[in-house]
PDB file of C-alpha atoms in Angstrom:
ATOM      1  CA  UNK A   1     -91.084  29.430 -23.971  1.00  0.00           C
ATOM      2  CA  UNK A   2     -91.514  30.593 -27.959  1.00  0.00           C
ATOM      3  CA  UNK A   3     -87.742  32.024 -27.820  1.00  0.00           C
ATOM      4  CA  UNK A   4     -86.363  29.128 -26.111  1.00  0.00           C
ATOM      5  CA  UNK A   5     -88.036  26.834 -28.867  1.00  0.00           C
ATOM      6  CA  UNK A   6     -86.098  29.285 -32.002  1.00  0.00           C
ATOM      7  CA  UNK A   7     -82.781  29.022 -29.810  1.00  0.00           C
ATOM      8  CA  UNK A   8     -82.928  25.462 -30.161  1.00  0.00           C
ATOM      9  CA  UNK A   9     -84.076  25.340 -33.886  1.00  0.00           C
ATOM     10  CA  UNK A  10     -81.341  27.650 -34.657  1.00  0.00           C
ATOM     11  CA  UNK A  11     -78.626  25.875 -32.786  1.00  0.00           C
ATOM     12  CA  UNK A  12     -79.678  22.592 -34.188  1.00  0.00           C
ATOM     13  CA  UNK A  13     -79.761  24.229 -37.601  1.00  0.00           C
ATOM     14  CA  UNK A  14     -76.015  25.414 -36.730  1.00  0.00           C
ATOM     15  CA  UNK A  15     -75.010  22.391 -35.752  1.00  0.00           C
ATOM     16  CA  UNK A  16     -75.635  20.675 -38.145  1.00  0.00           C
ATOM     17  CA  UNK A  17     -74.611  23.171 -40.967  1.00  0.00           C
ATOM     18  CA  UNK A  18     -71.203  23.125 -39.398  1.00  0.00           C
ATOM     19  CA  UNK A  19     -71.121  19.574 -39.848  1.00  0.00           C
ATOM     20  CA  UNK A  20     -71.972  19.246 -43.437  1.00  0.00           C
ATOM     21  CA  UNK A  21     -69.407  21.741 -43.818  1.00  0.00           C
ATOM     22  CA  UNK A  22     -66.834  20.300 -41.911  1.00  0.00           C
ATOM     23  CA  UNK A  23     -67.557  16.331 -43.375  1.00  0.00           C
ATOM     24  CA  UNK A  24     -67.855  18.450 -47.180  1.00  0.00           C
ATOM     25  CA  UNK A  25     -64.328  19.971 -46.501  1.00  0.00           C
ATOM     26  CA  UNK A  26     -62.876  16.774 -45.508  1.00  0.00           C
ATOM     27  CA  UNK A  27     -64.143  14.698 -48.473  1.00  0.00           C
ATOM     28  CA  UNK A  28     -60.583  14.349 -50.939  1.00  0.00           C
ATOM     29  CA  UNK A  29     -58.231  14.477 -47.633  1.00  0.00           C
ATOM     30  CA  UNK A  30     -56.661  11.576 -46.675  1.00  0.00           C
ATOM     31  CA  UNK A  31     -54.092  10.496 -43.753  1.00  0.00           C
ATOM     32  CA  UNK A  32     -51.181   9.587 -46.612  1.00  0.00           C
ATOM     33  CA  UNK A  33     -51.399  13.095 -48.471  1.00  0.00           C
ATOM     34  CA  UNK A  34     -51.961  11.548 -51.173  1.00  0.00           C
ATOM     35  CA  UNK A  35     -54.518  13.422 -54.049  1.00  0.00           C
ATOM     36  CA  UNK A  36     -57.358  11.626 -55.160  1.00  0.00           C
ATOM     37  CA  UNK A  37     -55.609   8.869 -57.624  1.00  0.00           C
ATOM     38  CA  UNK A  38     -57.466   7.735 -60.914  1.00  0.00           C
ATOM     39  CA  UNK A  39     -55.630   4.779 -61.329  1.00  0.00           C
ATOM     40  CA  UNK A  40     -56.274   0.973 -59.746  1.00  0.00           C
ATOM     41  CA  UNK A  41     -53.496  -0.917 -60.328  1.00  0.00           C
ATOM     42  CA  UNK A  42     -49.969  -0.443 -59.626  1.00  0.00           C
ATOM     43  CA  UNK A  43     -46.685  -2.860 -60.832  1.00  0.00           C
ATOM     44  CA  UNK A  44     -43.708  -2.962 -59.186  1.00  0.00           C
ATOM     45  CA  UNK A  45     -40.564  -4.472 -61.315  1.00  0.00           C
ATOM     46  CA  UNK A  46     -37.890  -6.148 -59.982  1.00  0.00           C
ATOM     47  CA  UNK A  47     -35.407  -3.856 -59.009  1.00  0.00           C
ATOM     48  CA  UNK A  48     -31.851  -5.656 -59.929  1.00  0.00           C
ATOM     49  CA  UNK A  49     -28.798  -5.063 -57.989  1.00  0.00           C
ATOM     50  CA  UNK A  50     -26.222  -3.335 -59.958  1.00  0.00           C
ATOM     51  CA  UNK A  51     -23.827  -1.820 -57.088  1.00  0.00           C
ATOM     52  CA  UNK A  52     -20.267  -2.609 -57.374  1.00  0.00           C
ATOM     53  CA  UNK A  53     -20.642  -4.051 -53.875  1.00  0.00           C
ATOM     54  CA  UNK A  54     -23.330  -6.877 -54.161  1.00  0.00           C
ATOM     55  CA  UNK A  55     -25.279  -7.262 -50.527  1.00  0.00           C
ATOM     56  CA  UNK A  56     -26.848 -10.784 -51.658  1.00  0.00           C
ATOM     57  CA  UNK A  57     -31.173 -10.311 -51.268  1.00  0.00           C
ATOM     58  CA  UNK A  58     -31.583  -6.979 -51.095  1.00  0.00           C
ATOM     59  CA  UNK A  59     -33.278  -6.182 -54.810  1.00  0.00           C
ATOM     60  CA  UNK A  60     -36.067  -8.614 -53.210  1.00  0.00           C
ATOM     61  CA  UNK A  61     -36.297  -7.127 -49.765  1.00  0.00           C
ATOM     62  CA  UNK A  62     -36.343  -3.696 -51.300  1.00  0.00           C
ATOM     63  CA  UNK A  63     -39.079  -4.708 -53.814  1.00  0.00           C
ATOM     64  CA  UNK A  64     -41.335  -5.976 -51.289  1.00  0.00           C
ATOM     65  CA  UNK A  65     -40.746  -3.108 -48.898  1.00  0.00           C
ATOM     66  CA  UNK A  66     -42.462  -0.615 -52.089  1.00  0.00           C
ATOM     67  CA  UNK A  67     -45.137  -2.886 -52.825  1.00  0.00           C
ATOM     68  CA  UNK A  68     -46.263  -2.863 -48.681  1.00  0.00           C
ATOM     69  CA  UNK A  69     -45.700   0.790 -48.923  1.00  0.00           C
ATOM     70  CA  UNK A  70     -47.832   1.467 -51.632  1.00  0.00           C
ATOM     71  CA  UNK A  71     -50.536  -1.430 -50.419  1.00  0.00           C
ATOM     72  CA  UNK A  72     -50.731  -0.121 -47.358  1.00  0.00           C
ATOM     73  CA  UNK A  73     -50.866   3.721 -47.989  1.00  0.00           C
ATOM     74  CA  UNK A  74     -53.645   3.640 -51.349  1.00  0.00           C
ATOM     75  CA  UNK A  75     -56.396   1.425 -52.214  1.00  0.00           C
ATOM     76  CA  UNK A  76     -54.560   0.397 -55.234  1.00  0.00           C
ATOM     77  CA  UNK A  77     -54.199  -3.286 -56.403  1.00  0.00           C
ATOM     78  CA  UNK A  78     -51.025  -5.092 -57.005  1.00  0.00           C
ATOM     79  CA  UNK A  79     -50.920  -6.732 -60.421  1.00  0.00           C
ATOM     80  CA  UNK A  80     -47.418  -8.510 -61.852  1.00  0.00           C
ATOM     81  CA  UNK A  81     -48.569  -7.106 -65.740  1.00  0.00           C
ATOM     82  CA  UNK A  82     -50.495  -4.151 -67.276  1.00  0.00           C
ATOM     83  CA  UNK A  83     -50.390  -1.753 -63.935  1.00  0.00           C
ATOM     84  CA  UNK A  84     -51.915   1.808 -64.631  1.00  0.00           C
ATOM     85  CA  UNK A  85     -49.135   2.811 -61.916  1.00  0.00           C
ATOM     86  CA  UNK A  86     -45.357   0.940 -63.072  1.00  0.00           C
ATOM     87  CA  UNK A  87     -42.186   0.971 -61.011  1.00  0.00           C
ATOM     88  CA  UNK A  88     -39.328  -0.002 -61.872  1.00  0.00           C
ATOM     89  CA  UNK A  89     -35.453   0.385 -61.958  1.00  0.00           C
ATOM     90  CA  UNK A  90     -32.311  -0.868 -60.187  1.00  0.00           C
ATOM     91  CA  UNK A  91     -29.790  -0.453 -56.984  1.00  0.00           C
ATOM     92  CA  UNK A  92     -26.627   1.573 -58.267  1.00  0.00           C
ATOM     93  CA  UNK A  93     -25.078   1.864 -54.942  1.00  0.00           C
ATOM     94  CA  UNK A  94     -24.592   0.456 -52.063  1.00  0.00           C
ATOM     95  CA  UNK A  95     -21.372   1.534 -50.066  1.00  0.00           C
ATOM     96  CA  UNK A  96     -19.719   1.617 -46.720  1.00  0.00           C
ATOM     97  CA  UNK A  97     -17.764   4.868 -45.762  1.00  0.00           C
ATOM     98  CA  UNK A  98     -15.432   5.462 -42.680  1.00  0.00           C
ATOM     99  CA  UNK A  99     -16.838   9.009 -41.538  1.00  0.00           C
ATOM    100  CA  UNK A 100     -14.526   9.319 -38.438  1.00  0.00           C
ATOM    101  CA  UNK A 101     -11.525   7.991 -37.741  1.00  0.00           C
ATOM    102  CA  UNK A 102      -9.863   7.752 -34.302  1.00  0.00           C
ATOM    103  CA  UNK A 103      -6.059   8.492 -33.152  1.00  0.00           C
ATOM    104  CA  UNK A 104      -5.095   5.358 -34.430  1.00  0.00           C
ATOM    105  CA  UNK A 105      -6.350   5.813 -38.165  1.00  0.00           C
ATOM    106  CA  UNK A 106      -9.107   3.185 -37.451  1.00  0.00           C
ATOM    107  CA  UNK A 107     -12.807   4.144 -38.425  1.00  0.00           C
ATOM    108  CA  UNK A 108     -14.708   5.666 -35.378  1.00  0.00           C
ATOM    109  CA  UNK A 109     -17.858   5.929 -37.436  1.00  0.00           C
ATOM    110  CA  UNK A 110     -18.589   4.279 -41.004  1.00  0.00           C
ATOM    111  CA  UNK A 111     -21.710   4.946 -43.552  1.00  0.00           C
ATOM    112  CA  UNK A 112     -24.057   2.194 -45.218  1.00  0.00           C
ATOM    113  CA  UNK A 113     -25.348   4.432 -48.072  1.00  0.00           C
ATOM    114  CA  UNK A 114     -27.740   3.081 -50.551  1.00  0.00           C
ATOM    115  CA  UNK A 115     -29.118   4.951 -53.850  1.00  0.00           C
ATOM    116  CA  UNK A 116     -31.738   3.262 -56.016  1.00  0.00           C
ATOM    117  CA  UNK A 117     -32.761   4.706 -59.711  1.00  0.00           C
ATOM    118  CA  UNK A 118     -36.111   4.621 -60.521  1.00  0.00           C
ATOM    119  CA  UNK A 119     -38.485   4.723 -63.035  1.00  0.00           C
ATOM    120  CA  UNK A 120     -41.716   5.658 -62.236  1.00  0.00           C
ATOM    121  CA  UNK A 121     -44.382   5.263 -65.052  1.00  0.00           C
ATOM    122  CA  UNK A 122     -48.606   6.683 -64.579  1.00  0.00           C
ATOM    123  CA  UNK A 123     -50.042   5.521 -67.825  1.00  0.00           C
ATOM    124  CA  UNK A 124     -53.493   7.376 -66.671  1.00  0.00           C
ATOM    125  CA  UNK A 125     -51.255  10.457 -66.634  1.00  0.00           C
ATOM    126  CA  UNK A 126     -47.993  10.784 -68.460  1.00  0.00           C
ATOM    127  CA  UNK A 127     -46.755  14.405 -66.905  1.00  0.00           C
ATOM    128  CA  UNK A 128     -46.305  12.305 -63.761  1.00  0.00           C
ATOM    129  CA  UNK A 129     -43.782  10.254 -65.287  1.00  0.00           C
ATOM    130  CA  UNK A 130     -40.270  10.549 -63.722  1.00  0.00           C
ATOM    131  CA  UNK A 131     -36.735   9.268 -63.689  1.00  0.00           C
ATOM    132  CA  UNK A 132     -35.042   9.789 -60.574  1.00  0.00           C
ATOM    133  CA  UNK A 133     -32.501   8.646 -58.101  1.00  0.00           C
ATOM    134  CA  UNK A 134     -33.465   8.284 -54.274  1.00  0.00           C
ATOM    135  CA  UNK A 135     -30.882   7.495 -51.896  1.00  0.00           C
ATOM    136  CA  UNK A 136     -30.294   7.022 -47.851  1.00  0.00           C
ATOM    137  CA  UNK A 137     -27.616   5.909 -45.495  1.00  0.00           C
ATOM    138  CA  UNK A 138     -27.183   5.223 -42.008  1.00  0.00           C
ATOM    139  CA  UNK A 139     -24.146   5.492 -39.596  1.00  0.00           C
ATOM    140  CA  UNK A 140     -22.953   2.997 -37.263  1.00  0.00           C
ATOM    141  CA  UNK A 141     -19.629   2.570 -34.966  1.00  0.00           C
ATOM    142  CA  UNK A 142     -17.033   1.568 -36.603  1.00  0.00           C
ATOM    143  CA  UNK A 143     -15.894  -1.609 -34.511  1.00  0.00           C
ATOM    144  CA  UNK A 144     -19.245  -2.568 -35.391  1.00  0.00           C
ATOM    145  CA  UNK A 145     -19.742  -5.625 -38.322  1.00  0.00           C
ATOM    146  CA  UNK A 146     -22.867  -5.352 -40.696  1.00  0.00           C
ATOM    147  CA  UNK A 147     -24.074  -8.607 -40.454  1.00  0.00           C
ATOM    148  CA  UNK A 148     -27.160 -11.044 -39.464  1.00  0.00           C
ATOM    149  CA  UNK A 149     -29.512  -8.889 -37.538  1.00  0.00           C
ATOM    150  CA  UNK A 150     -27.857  -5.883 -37.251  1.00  0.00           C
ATOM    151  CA  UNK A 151     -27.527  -5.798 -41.095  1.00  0.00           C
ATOM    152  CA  UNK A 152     -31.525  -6.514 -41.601  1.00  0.00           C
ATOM    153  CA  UNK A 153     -32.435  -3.229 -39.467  1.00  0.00           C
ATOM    154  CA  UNK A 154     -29.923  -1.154 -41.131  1.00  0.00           C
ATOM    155  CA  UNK A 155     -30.949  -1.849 -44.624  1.00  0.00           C
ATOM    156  CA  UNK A 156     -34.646  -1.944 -43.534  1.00  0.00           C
ATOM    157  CA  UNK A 157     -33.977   0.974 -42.371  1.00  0.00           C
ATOM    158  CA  UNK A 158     -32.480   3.101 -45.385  1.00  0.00           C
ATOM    159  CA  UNK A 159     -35.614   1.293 -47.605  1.00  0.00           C
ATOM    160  CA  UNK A 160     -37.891   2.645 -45.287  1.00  0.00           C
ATOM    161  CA  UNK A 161     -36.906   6.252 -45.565  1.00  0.00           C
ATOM    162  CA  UNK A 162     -36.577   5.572 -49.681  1.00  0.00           C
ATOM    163  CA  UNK A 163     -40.039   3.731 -50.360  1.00  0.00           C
ATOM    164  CA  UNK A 164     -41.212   6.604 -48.535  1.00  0.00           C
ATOM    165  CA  UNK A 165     -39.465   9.384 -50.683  1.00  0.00           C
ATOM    166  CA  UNK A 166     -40.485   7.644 -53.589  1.00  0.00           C
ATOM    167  CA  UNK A 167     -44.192   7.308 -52.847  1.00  0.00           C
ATOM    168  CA  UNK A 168     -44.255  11.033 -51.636  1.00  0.00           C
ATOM    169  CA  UNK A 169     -42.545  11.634 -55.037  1.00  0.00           C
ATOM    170  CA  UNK A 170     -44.859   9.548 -57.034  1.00  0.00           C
ATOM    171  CA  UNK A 171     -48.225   9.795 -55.453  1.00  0.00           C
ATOM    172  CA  UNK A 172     -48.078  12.301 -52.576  1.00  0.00           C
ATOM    173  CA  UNK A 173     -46.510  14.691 -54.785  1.00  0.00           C
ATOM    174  CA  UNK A 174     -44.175  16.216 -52.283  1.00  0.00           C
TER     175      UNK A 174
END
């Protein structure tokens, strides 16, 4: 009965050794990737539309889509002023490309590509700071108008895939 009683201790003792451990090692991780972040505000500027071709709303729609990202990824709080965290910058391009054509010299395939500069600004921390283009595009059939609905997803899209670079770039370090 006396070595049944010390298997127990010591497997309780193991147990529970291995979880400290494992809830110890775990302690700075977190599901975004991001490191630990000193700051507790971030700012996102306006980001004006300076393409040649001007797609009307989206400096505002991309905008928003950063703040969500950043809102939803870090326990940092938006704030219009004075943001530890500031982002800022402009849309340089925004352009439509036939990729294939067909027999007929008609576009089989066309490109929405769309590069943003920005300016990303950690007052906390001022080797972080960084001026940088992102950019993304997405292909579509060429008998195929961008407009209404099919317009929304496609630029939603592209801003997806660039709030995302630019948060790995800014915060996830990647």
């Amino acid at each position: 009965m006396d070595f049944i009683n010390k298997m127990k201790k010591y497997l309780l003792i193991s147990f529970f050794s291995l979880l400290a451990f494992c809830l110890n090692s775990c302690g700075a991780y977190n599901f975004t990737g991001t490191a630990p972040i000193a700051a507790k505000t971030f700012q996102v500027n306006y980001f004006q539309n300076n393409a040649d071709l001007v797609q009307p709303g989206i400096e505002r729609t991309f905008t928003q889509q950063l703040q969500e990202l950043i809102q939803n990824q870090t326990n940092l709080n938006l704030t219009n002023t004075g943001g530890e965290l500031v982002y800022e910058g402009e849309i340089t391009d925004y352009r439509i490309t036939p990729m294939q054509a067909t027999a007929d010299q008609r576009a089989a395939q066309n490109r929405l590509t769309i590069v943003i500069n920005v300016r990303f600004t950690n007052k906390l921390k001022e080797e972080d700071n960084f001026e940088k283009s992102f950019s993304f595009f997405r292909d579509y059939p060429g008998s195929d108008q961008l407009t209404g609905a099919q317009l929304t997803e496609t630029v939603n899209f592209i801003f997806d895939r660039i709030t995302q670079d630019i948060f790995n770039a800014s915060l996830a370090k990647w």
